PDB file of C-alpha atoms in Angstrom:
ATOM      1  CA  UNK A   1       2.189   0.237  -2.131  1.00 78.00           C
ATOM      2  CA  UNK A   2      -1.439  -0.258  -2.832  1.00 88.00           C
ATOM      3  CA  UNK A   3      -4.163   1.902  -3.473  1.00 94.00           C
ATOM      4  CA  UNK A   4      -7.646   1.630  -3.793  1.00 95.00           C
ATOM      5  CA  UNK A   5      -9.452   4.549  -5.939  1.00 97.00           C
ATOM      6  CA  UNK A   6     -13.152   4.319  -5.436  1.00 96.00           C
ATOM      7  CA  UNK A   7     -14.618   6.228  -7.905  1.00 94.00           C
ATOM      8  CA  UNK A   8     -17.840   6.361 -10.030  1.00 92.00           C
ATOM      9  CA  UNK A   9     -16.467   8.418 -12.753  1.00 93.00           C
ATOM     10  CA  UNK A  10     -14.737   5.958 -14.796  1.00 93.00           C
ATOM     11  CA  UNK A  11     -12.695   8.382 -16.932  1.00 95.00           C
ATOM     12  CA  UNK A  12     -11.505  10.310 -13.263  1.00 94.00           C
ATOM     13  CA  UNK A  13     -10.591   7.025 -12.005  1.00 94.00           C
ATOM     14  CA  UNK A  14      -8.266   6.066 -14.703  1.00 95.00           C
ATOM     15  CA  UNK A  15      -6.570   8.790 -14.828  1.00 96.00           C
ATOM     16  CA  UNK A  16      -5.735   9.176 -11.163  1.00 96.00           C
ATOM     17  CA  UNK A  17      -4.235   5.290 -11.556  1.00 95.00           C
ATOM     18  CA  UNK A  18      -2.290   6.084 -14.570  1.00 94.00           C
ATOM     19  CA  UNK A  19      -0.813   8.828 -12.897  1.00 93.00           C
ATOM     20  CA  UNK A  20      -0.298   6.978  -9.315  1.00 92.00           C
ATOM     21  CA  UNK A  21       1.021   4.319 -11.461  1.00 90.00           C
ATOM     22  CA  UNK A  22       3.671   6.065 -13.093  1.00 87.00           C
ATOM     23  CA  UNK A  23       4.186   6.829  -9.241  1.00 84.00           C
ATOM     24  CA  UNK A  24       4.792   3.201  -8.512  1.00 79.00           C
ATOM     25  CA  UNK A  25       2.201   2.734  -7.047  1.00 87.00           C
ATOM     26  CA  UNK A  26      -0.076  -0.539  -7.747  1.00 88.00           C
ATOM     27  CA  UNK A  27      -3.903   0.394  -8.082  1.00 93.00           C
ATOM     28  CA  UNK A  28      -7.408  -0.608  -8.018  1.00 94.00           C
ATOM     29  CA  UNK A  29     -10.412   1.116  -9.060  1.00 95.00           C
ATOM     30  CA  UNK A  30     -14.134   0.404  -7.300  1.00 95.00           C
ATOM     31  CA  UNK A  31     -16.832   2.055  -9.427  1.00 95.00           C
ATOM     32  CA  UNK A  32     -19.580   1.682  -6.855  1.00 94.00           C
ATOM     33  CA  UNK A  33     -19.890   0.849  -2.558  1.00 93.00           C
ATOM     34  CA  UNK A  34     -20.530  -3.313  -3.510  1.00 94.00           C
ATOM     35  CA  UNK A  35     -17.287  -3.314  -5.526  1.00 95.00           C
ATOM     36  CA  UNK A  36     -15.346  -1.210  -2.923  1.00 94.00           C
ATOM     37  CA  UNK A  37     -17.064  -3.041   0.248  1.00 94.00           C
ATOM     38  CA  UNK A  38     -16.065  -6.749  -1.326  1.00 93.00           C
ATOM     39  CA  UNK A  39     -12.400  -5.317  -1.797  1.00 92.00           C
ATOM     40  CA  UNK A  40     -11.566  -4.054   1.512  1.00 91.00           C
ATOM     41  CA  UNK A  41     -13.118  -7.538   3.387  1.00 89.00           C
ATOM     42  CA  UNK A  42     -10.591  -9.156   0.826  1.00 85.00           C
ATOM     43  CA  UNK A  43      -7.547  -7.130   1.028  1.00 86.00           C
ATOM     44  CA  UNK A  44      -5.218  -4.649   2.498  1.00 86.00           C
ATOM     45  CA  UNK A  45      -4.625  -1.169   1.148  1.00 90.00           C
ATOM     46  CA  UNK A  46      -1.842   1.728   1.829  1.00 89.00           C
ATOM     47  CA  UNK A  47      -4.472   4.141   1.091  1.00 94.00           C
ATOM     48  CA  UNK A  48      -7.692   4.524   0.158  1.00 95.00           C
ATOM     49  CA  UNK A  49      -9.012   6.861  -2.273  1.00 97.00           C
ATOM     50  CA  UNK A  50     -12.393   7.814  -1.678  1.00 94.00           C
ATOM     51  CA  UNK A  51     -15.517   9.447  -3.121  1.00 92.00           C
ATOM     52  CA  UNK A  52     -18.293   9.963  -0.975  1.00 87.00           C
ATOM     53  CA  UNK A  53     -21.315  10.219  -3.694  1.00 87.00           C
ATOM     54  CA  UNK A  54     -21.420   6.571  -4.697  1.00 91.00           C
ATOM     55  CA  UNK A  55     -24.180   5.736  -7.594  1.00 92.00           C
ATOM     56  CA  UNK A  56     -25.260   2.773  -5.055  1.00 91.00           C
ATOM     57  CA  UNK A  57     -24.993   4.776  -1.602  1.00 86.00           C
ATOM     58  CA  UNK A  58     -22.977   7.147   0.368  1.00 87.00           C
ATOM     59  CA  UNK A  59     -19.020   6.338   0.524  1.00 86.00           C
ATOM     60  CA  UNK A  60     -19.357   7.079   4.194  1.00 89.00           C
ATOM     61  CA  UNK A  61     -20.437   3.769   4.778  1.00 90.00           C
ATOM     62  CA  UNK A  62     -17.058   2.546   3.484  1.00 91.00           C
ATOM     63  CA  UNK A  63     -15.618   4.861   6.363  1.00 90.00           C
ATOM     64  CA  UNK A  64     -17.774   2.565   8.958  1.00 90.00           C
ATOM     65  CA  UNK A  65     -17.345  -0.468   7.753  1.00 91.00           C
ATOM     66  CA  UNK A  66     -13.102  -0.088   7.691  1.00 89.00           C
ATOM     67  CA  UNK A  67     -13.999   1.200  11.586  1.00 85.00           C
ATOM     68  CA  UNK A  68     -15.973  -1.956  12.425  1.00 88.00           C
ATOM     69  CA  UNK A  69     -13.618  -4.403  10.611  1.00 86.00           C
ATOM     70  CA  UNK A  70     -11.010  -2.709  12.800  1.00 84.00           C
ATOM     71  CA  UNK A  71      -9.379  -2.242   9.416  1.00 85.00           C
ATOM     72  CA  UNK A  72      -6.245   0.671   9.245  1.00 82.00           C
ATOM     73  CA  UNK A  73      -5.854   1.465   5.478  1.00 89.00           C
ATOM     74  CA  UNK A  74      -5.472   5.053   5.415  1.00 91.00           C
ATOM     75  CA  UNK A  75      -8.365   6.912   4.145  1.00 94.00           C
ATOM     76  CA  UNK A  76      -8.064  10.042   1.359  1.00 95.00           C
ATOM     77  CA  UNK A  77     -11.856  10.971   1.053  1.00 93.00           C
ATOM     78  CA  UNK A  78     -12.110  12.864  -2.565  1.00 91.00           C
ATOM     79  CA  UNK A  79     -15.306  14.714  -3.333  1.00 85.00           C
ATOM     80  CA  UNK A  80     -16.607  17.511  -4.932  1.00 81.00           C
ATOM     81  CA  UNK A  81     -18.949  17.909  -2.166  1.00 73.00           C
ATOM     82  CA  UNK A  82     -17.122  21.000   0.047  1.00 68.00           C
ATOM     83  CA  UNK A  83     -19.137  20.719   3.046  1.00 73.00           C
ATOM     84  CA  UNK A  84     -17.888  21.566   6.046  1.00 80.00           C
ATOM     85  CA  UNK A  85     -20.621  18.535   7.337  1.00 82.00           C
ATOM     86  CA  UNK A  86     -19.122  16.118   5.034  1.00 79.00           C
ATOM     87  CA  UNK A  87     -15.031  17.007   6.397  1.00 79.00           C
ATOM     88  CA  UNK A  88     -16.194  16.903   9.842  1.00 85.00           C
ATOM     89  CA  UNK A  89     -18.446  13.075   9.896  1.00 85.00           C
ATOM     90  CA  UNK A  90     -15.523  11.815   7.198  1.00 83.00           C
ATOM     91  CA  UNK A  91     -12.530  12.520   9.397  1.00 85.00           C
ATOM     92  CA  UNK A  92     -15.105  11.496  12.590  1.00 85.00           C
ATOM     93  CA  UNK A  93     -15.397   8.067  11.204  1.00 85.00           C
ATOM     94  CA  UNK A  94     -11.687   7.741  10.383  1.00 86.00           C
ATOM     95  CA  UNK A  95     -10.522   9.478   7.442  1.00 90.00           C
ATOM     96  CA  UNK A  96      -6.892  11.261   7.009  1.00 91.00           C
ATOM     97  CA  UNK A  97      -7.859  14.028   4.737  1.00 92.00           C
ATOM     98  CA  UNK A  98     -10.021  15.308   2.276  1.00 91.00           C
ATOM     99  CA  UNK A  99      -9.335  16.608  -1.023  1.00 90.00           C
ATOM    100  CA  UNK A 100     -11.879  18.407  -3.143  1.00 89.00           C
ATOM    101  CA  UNK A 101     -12.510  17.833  -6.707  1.00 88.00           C
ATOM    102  CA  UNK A 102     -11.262  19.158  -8.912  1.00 88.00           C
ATOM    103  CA  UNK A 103      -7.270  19.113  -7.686  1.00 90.00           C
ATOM    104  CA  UNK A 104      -3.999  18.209  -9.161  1.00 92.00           C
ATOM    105  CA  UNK A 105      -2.884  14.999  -9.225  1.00 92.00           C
ATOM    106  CA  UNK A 106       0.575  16.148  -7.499  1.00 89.00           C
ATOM    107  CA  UNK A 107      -1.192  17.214  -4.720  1.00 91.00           C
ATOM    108  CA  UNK A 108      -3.186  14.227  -4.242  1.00 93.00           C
ATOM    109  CA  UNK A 109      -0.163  11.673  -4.648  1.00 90.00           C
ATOM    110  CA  UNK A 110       1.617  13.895  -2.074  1.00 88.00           C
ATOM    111  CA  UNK A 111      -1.321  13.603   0.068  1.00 90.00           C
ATOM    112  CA  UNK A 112      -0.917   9.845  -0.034  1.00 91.00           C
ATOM    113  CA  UNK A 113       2.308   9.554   0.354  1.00 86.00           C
ATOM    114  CA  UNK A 114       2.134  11.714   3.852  1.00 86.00           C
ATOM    115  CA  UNK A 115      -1.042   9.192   4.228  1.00 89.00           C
ATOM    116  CA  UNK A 116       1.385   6.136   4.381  1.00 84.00           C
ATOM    117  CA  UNK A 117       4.498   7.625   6.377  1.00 80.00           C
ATOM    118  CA  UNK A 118       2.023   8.635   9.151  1.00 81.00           C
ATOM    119  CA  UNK A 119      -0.249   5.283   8.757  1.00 76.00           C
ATOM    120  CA  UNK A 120       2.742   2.249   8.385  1.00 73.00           C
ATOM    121  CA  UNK A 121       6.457   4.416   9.555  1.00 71.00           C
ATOM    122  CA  UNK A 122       5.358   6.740  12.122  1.00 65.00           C
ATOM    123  CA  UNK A 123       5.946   9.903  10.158  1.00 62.00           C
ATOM    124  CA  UNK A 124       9.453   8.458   8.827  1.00 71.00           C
ATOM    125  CA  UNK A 125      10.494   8.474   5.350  1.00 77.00           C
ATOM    126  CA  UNK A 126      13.339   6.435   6.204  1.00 84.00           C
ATOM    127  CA  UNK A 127      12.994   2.684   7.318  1.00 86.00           C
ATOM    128  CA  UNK A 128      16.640   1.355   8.447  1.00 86.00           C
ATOM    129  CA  UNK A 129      17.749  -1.982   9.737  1.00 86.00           C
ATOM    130  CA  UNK A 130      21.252  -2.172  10.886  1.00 86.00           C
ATOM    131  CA  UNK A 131      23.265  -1.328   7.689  1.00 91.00           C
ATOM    132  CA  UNK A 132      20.280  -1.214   5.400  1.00 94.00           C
ATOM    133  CA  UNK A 133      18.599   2.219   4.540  1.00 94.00           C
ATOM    134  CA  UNK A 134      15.165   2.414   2.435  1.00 93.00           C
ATOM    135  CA  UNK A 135      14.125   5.865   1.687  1.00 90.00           C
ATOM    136  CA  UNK A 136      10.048   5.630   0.799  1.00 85.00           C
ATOM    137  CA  UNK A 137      10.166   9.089  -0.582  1.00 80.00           C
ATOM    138  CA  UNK A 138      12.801   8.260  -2.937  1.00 85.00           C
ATOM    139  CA  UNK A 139      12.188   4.562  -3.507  1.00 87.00           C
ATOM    140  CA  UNK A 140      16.097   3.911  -3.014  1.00 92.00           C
ATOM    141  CA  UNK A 141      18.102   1.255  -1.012  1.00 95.00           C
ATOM    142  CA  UNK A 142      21.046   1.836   0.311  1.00 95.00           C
ATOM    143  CA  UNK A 143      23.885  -0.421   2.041  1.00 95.00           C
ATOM    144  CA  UNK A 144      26.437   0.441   3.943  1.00 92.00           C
ATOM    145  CA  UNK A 145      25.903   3.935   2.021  1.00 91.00           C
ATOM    146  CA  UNK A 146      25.876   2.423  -1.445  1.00 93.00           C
ATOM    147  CA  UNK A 147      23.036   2.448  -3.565  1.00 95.00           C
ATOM    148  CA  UNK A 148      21.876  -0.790  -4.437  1.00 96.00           C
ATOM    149  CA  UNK A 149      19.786  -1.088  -7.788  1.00 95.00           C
ATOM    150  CA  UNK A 150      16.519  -3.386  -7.595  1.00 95.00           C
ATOM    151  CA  UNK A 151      13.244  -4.136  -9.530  1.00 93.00           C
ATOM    152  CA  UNK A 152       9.841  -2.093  -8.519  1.00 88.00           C
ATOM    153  CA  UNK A 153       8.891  -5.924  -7.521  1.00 89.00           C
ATOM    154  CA  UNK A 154      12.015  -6.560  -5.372  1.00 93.00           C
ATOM    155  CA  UNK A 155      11.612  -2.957  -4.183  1.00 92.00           C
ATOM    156  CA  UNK A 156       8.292  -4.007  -2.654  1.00 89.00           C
ATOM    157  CA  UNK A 157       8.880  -7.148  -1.112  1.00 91.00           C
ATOM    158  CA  UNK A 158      12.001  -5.315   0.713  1.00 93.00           C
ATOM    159  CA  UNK A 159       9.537  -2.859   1.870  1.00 89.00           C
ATOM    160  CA  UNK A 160       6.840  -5.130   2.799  1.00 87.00           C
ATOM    161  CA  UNK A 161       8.976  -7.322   4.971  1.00 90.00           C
ATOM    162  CA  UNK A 162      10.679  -4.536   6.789  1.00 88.00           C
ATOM    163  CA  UNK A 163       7.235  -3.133   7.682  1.00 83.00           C
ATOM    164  CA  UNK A 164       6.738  -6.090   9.307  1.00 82.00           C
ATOM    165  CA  UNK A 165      10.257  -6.836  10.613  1.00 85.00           C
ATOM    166  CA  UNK A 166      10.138  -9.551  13.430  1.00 85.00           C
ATOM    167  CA  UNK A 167       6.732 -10.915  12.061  1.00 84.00           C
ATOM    168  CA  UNK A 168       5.995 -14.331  10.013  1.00 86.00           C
ATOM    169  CA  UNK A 169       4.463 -13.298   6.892  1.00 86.00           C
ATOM    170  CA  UNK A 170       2.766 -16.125   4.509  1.00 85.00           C
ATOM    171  CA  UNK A 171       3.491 -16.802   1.417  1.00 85.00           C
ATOM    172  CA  UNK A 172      -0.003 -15.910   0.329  1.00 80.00           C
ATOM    173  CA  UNK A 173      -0.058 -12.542   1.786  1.00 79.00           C
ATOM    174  CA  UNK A 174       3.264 -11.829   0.292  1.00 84.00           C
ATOM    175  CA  UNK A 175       1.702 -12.806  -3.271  1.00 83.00           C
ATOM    176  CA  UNK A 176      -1.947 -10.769  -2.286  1.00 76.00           C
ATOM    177  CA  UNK A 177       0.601  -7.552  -1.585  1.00 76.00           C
ATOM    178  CA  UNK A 178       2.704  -8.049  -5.138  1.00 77.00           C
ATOM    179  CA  UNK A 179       0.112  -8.377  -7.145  1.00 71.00           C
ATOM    180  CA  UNK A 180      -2.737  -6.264  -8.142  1.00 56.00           C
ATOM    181  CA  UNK A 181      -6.721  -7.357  -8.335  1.00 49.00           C
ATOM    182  CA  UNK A 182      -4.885 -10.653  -7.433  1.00 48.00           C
ATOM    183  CA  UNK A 183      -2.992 -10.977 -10.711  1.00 50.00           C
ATOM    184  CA  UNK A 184      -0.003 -13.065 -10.344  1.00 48.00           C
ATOM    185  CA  UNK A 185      -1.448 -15.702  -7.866  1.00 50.00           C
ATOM    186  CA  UNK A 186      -0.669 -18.932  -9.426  1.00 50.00           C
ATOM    187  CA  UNK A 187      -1.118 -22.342  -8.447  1.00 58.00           C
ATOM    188  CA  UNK A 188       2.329 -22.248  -6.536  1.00 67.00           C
ATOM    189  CA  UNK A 189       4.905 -19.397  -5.575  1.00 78.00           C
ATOM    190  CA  UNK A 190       7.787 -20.062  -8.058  1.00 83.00           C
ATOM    191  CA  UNK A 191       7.393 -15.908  -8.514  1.00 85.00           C
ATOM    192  CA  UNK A 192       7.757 -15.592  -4.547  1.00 88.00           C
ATOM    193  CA  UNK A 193      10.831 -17.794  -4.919  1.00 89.00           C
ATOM    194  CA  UNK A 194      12.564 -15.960  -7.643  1.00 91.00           C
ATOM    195  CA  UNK A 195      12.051 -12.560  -6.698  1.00 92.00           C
ATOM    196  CA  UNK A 196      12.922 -13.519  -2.818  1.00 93.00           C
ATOM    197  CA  UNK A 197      16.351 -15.131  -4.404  1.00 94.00           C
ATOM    198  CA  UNK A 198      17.332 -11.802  -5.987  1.00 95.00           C
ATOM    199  CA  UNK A 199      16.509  -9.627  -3.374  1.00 95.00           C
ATOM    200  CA  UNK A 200      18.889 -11.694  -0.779  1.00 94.00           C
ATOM    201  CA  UNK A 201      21.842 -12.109  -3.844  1.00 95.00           C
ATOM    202  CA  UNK A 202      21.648  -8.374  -4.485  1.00 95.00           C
ATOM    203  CA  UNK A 203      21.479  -6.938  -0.584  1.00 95.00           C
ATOM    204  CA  UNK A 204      24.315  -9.541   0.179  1.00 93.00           C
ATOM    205  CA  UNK A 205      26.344  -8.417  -2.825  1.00 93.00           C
ATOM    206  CA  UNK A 206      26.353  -4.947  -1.452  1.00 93.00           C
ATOM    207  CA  UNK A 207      27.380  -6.814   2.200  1.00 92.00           C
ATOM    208  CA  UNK A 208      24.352  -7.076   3.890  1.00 91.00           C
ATOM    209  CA  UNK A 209      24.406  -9.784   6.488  1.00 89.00           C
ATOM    210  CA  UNK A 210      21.149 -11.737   5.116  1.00 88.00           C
ATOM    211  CA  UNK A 211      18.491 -11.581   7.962  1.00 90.00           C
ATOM    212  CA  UNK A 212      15.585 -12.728   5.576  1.00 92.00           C
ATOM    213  CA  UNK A 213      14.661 -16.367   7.227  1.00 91.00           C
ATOM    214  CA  UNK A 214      12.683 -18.548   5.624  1.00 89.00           C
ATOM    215  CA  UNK A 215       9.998 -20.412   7.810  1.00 89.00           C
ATOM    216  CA  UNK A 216       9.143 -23.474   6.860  1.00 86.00           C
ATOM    217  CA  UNK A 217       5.128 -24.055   6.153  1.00 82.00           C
ATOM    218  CA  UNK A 218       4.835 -20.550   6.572  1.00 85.00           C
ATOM    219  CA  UNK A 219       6.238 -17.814   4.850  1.00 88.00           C
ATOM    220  CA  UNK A 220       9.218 -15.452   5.591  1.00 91.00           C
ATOM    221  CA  UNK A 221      10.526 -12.839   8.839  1.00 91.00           C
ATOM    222  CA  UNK A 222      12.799 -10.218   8.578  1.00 91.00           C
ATOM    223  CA  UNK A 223      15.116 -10.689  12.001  1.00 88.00           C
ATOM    224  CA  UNK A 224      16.011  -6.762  12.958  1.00 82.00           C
TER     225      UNK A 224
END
């Protein structure tokens, strides 16, 4: 899952990645409206985490520019601003909730994970597609009711392609959602290849009937 922390306070913004991190969650910080503006035209987020008091503008405009785009990241607003103004125009213009600074990181990575189950699996926690069961809440896949052991990467991809289960998805946006700030885009998709190899070996181990297809030119659909 990615997140997006936009976030002037550089030492703030760390922290909330390490910790979301440590989460398993891939993240991306924004220090100012440009930075986040240029990152949500190029890319696709789980959740947004924003501040409202920008050093180059208000973080609203973020709000309206996801709204035009017809964009549906989910939206945390994070401020230390506690006006009842500010909660009403933020969730107006789109946001999911709003957190006041100063809070504990606990809360805010349960915020986003409630964020994600209402924004991509319709309040589910658990995605299942004939014998296959992926609990997001618990990162685990399961098989028939046997746990089967994979990578945070292979993790991912398993979850990416069931959220969009009877869709093509490219190659290209299966590298943009592995990677983070665009990191592991390479010339080719050798990585695409090897992680997409392992995930079928170890789901088919565990006797799942492989409904991964490969489409040629394309990318990949998951046939549920």
């Amino acid at each position: 899952m990615k997140i997006l922390i936009i976030e002037d306070e550089l030492a703030l913004g760390k922290s909330i990645a390490a910790y979301l991190q440590a989460e398993n969650y891939t993240c991306e910080l924004a220090p100012d409206r440009k930075t986040a503006l240029d990152k949500i035209e190029s890319f696709d987020y789980d959740c947004i985490l924003l501040d409202i008091s920008l050093p180059d503008g208000n973080g609203l405009y973020v709000l309206q520019a996801l709204k035009e785009n017809h964009k549906t990241d989910g939206v945390i607003i994070i401020s230390a601003r506690d006006s009842i103004d500010d909660r009403i125009k933020g969730l107006q213009l789109g946001a999911d909730d709003y957190l006041v600074k100063p809070f504990h990181l606990s809360e805010l990575s349960a915020r986003i994970a409630a964020v994600i189950r209402r924004r991509r699996f319709s309040g589910n926690s658990l995605l299942e597609a004939e014998e296959l069961t992926l609990n997001t809440q618990a990162r685990t896949v399961q098989v028939n009711g046997q746990p089967v052991e994979l990578t945070r990467t292979e993790y991912d991809l398993l979850l990416y392609l069931l959220t969009n289960r009877n869709r093509v998805v490219s190659k290209h946006a299966i590298a943009e959602h592995l990677s983070a700030d665009g990191e592991g885009l390479f010339d080719n998709y050798d990585f695409i290849y090897a992680h997409m190899k392992n995930l079928r070996r170890k789901l088919a181990g565990a006797g799942w009937q492989d409904r991964i297809k490969a489409v040629y030119g394309m990318g990949y659909k998951m046939e549920v």
